[in-house]
Amino acid sequence: MNVGLDTYLSAFTHVKRANTRYGLAPHKPILLLTLVELIEKGIVIDNRFEVNVDLVGLFQENWRLLVRTSHQSDFTQPFYYLQSDKAAGQGFWHLHPNPGFQINAHIKSVKTLSEVVA
């Protein structure tokens, strides 16, 4: 199946977002914008994102610039939950655990996330 840019644009603009007392959660859109920015800057050149200083730092910077609600900046939150979103009926976000690890729930620590996710 050949999925085009328009398919991903639609998927990214329609990600499932939790409805909180502050409104829709911004975590997934901020992470996706951060990933696109890393690709545009040439920091990420393949279909693989690592939990590192570039990713966490840019996520935090985008959060400060774009989020105007009282939501807490939680970099780890969208990692697990993005797996349920789809583009053209197919999941577009997959977590690959390092050998000896499993990912069965939201990992709430950046350090643990970086150790568990390949």
PDB file of C-alpha atoms in Angstrom:
ATOM      1  CA  MET A   1       0.000   0.000   0.000  1.00  0.00           C
ATOM      2  CA  ASN A   2       1.420   3.382  -1.004  1.00  0.00           C
ATOM      3  CA  VAL A   3       0.349   5.998   1.523  1.00  0.00           C
ATOM      4  CA  GLY A   4       0.896   9.598   0.467  1.00  0.00           C
ATOM      5  CA  LEU A   5       1.673  12.755   2.377  1.00  0.00           C
ATOM      6  CA  ASP A   6      -2.001  13.814   2.346  1.00  0.00           C
ATOM      7  CA  THR A   7      -2.909  10.625   4.195  1.00  0.00           C
ATOM      8  CA  TYR A   8      -0.437  11.395   6.968  1.00  0.00           C
ATOM      9  CA  LEU A   9      -1.453  15.040   7.090  1.00  0.00           C
ATOM     10  CA  SER A  10      -5.043  13.940   7.649  1.00  0.00           C
ATOM     11  CA  ALA A  11      -4.003  11.338  10.236  1.00  0.00           C
ATOM     12  CA  PHE A  12      -1.815  13.812  12.127  1.00  0.00           C
ATOM     13  CA  THR A  13      -4.555  16.440  12.243  1.00  0.00           C
ATOM     14  CA  HIS A  14      -7.074  13.888  13.512  1.00  0.00           C
ATOM     15  CA  VAL A  15      -5.101  12.059  16.209  1.00  0.00           C
ATOM     16  CA  LYS A  16      -7.139  10.902  19.168  1.00  0.00           C
ATOM     17  CA  ARG A  17      -6.738  13.396  22.000  1.00  0.00           C
ATOM     18  CA  ALA A  18      -7.943  13.038  25.563  1.00  0.00           C
ATOM     19  CA  ASN A  19     -10.553  15.554  26.618  1.00  0.00           C
ATOM     20  CA  THR A  20      -9.332  17.030  29.904  1.00  0.00           C
ATOM     21  CA  ARG A  21     -10.572  19.782  32.176  1.00  0.00           C
ATOM     22  CA  TYR A  22      -8.239  22.130  30.253  1.00  0.00           C
ATOM     23  CA  GLY A  23      -9.506  21.040  26.828  1.00  0.00           C
ATOM     24  CA  LEU A  24      -8.043  18.558  24.351  1.00  0.00           C
ATOM     25  CA  ALA A  25      -4.638  17.232  25.367  1.00  0.00           C
ATOM     26  CA  PRO A  26      -1.876  18.768  23.223  1.00  0.00           C
ATOM     27  CA  HIS A  27       0.797  16.094  23.807  1.00  0.00           C
ATOM     28  CA  LYS A  28       0.410  14.077  20.580  1.00  0.00           C
ATOM     29  CA  PRO A  29       0.298  17.106  18.240  1.00  0.00           C
ATOM     30  CA  ILE A  30       3.339  18.637  19.944  1.00  0.00           C
ATOM     31  CA  LEU A  31       5.296  15.377  19.602  1.00  0.00           C
ATOM     32  CA  LEU A  32       4.325  15.022  15.932  1.00  0.00           C
ATOM     33  CA  LEU A  33       5.318  18.637  15.189  1.00  0.00           C
ATOM     34  CA  THR A  34       8.610  18.007  16.966  1.00  0.00           C
ATOM     35  CA  LEU A  35       9.295  14.900  14.874  1.00  0.00           C
ATOM     36  CA  VAL A  36       8.553  16.763  11.635  1.00  0.00           C
ATOM     37  CA  GLU A  37      10.874  19.572  12.730  1.00  0.00           C
ATOM     38  CA  LEU A  38      13.693  17.106  13.484  1.00  0.00           C
ATOM     39  CA  ILE A  39      13.296  15.689   9.965  1.00  0.00           C
ATOM     40  CA  GLU A  40      13.241  19.167   8.397  1.00  0.00           C
ATOM     41  CA  LYS A  41      16.437  20.116  10.258  1.00  0.00           C
ATOM     42  CA  GLY A  42      18.162  16.940   9.030  1.00  0.00           C
ATOM     43  CA  ILE A  43      18.668  15.673  12.582  1.00  0.00           C
ATOM     44  CA  VAL A  44      16.570  12.586  11.816  1.00  0.00           C
ATOM     45  CA  ILE A  45      17.186  11.069   8.395  1.00  0.00           C
ATOM     46  CA  ASP A  46      15.423   7.705   8.595  1.00  0.00           C
ATOM     47  CA  ASN A  47      12.154   6.265   9.857  1.00  0.00           C
ATOM     48  CA  ARG A  48      13.402   5.955  13.417  1.00  0.00           C
ATOM     49  CA  PHE A  49      13.271   8.348  16.341  1.00  0.00           C
ATOM     50  CA  GLU A  50      15.412   7.893  19.417  1.00  0.00           C
ATOM     51  CA  VAL A  51      14.649   9.292  22.837  1.00  0.00           C
ATOM     52  CA  ASN A  52      17.543  11.708  23.153  1.00  0.00           C
ATOM     53  CA  VAL A  53      18.437  15.289  24.080  1.00  0.00           C
ATOM     54  CA  ASP A  54      17.447  16.647  20.638  1.00  0.00           C
ATOM     55  CA  LEU A  55      13.976  15.103  20.771  1.00  0.00           C
ATOM     56  CA  VAL A  56      13.213  15.922  24.408  1.00  0.00           C
ATOM     57  CA  GLY A  57      14.642  19.449  24.183  1.00  0.00           C
ATOM     58  CA  LEU A  58      12.759  20.353  21.006  1.00  0.00           C
ATOM     59  CA  PHE A  59       9.524  18.894  22.416  1.00  0.00           C
ATOM     60  CA  GLN A  60       9.909  21.090  25.512  1.00  0.00           C
ATOM     61  CA  GLU A  61      10.695  24.140  23.381  1.00  0.00           C
ATOM     62  CA  ASN A  62       7.635  23.546  21.161  1.00  0.00           C
ATOM     63  CA  TRP A  63       5.504  23.027  24.254  1.00  0.00           C
ATOM     64  CA  ARG A  64       6.588  26.388  25.685  1.00  0.00           C
ATOM     65  CA  LEU A  65       5.948  28.126  22.370  1.00  0.00           C
ATOM     66  CA  LEU A  66       2.616  26.536  21.455  1.00  0.00           C
ATOM     67  CA  VAL A  67       0.682  25.331  24.494  1.00  0.00           C
ATOM     68  CA  ARG A  68      -1.430  28.012  26.158  1.00  0.00           C
ATOM     69  CA  THR A  69      -3.432  25.794  28.514  1.00  0.00           C
ATOM     70  CA  SER A  70      -2.656  24.474  32.003  1.00  0.00           C
ATOM     71  CA  HIS A  71      -1.700  21.022  30.681  1.00  0.00           C
ATOM     72  CA  GLN A  72       1.522  19.662  32.103  1.00  0.00           C
ATOM     73  CA  SER A  73       4.381  19.121  29.686  1.00  0.00           C
ATOM     74  CA  ASP A  74       4.776  15.333  29.715  1.00  0.00           C
ATOM     75  CA  PHE A  75       7.134  14.239  26.947  1.00  0.00           C
ATOM     76  CA  THR A  76       6.530  10.539  27.656  1.00  0.00           C
ATOM     77  CA  GLN A  77       2.722  10.631  27.463  1.00  0.00           C
ATOM     78  CA  PRO A  78       2.199  10.405  23.679  1.00  0.00           C
ATOM     79  CA  PHE A  79       4.752   7.638  23.073  1.00  0.00           C
ATOM     80  CA  TYR A  80       2.535   4.776  24.185  1.00  0.00           C
ATOM     81  CA  TYR A  81      -0.815   6.262  23.191  1.00  0.00           C
ATOM     82  CA  LEU A  82       0.123   7.207  19.600  1.00  0.00           C
ATOM     83  CA  GLN A  83       0.162   3.488  18.806  1.00  0.00           C
ATOM     84  CA  SER A  84      -3.646   3.530  18.610  1.00  0.00           C
ATOM     85  CA  ASP A  85      -3.778   6.219  15.890  1.00  0.00           C
ATOM     86  CA  LYS A  86      -3.978   5.223  12.234  1.00  0.00           C
ATOM     87  CA  ALA A  87      -3.262   6.488   8.726  1.00  0.00           C
ATOM     88  CA  ALA A  88      -5.267   4.785   5.953  1.00  0.00           C
ATOM     89  CA  GLY A  89      -6.340   2.128   8.455  1.00  0.00           C
ATOM     90  CA  GLN A  90      -2.777   1.256   9.453  1.00  0.00           C
ATOM     91  CA  GLY A  91      -0.910   2.221  12.595  1.00  0.00           C
ATOM     92  CA  PHE A  92       1.813   4.757  11.842  1.00  0.00           C
ATOM     93  CA  TRP A  93       3.519   4.767  15.245  1.00  0.00           C
ATOM     94  CA  HIS A  94       5.248   1.662  16.550  1.00  0.00           C
ATOM     95  CA  LEU A  95       7.347   1.237  19.660  1.00  0.00           C
ATOM     96  CA  HIS A  96      10.184  -1.243  19.448  1.00  0.00           C
ATOM     97  CA  PRO A  97      11.433  -2.376  22.843  1.00  0.00           C
ATOM     98  CA  ASN A  98      15.072  -3.120  23.441  1.00  0.00           C
ATOM     99  CA  PRO A  99      15.889  -6.820  23.939  1.00  0.00           C
ATOM    100  CA  GLY A 100      14.570  -8.073  27.268  1.00  0.00           C
ATOM    101  CA  PHE A 101      11.945  -5.339  27.636  1.00  0.00           C
ATOM    102  CA  GLN A 102       8.213  -5.121  26.984  1.00  0.00           C
ATOM    103  CA  ILE A 103       6.043  -2.051  26.591  1.00  0.00           C
ATOM    104  CA  ASN A 104       2.595  -2.704  28.018  1.00  0.00           C
ATOM    105  CA  ALA A 105       1.720   0.723  29.381  1.00  0.00           C
ATOM    106  CA  HIS A 106       2.641   4.396  29.401  1.00  0.00           C
ATOM    107  CA  ILE A 107       6.212   4.822  30.669  1.00  0.00           C
ATOM    108  CA  LYS A 108       6.269   7.972  32.786  1.00  0.00           C
ATOM    109  CA  SER A 109      10.025   8.554  33.030  1.00  0.00           C
ATOM    110  CA  VAL A 110      12.184   9.902  30.188  1.00  0.00           C
ATOM    111  CA  LYS A 111      15.141   7.918  31.544  1.00  0.00           C
ATOM    112  CA  THR A 112      13.154   4.658  31.624  1.00  0.00           C
ATOM    113  CA  LEU A 113      11.638   5.380  28.201  1.00  0.00           C
ATOM    114  CA  SER A 114      15.115   5.866  26.721  1.00  0.00           C
ATOM    115  CA  GLU A 115      16.289   2.579  28.277  1.00  0.00           C
ATOM    116  CA  VAL A 116      13.255   0.522  27.187  1.00  0.00           C
ATOM    117  CA  VAL A 117      12.494   1.863  23.693  1.00  0.00           C
ATOM    118  CA  ALA A 118      14.945   1.076  20.891  1.00  0.00           C
TER     119      ALA A 118
END
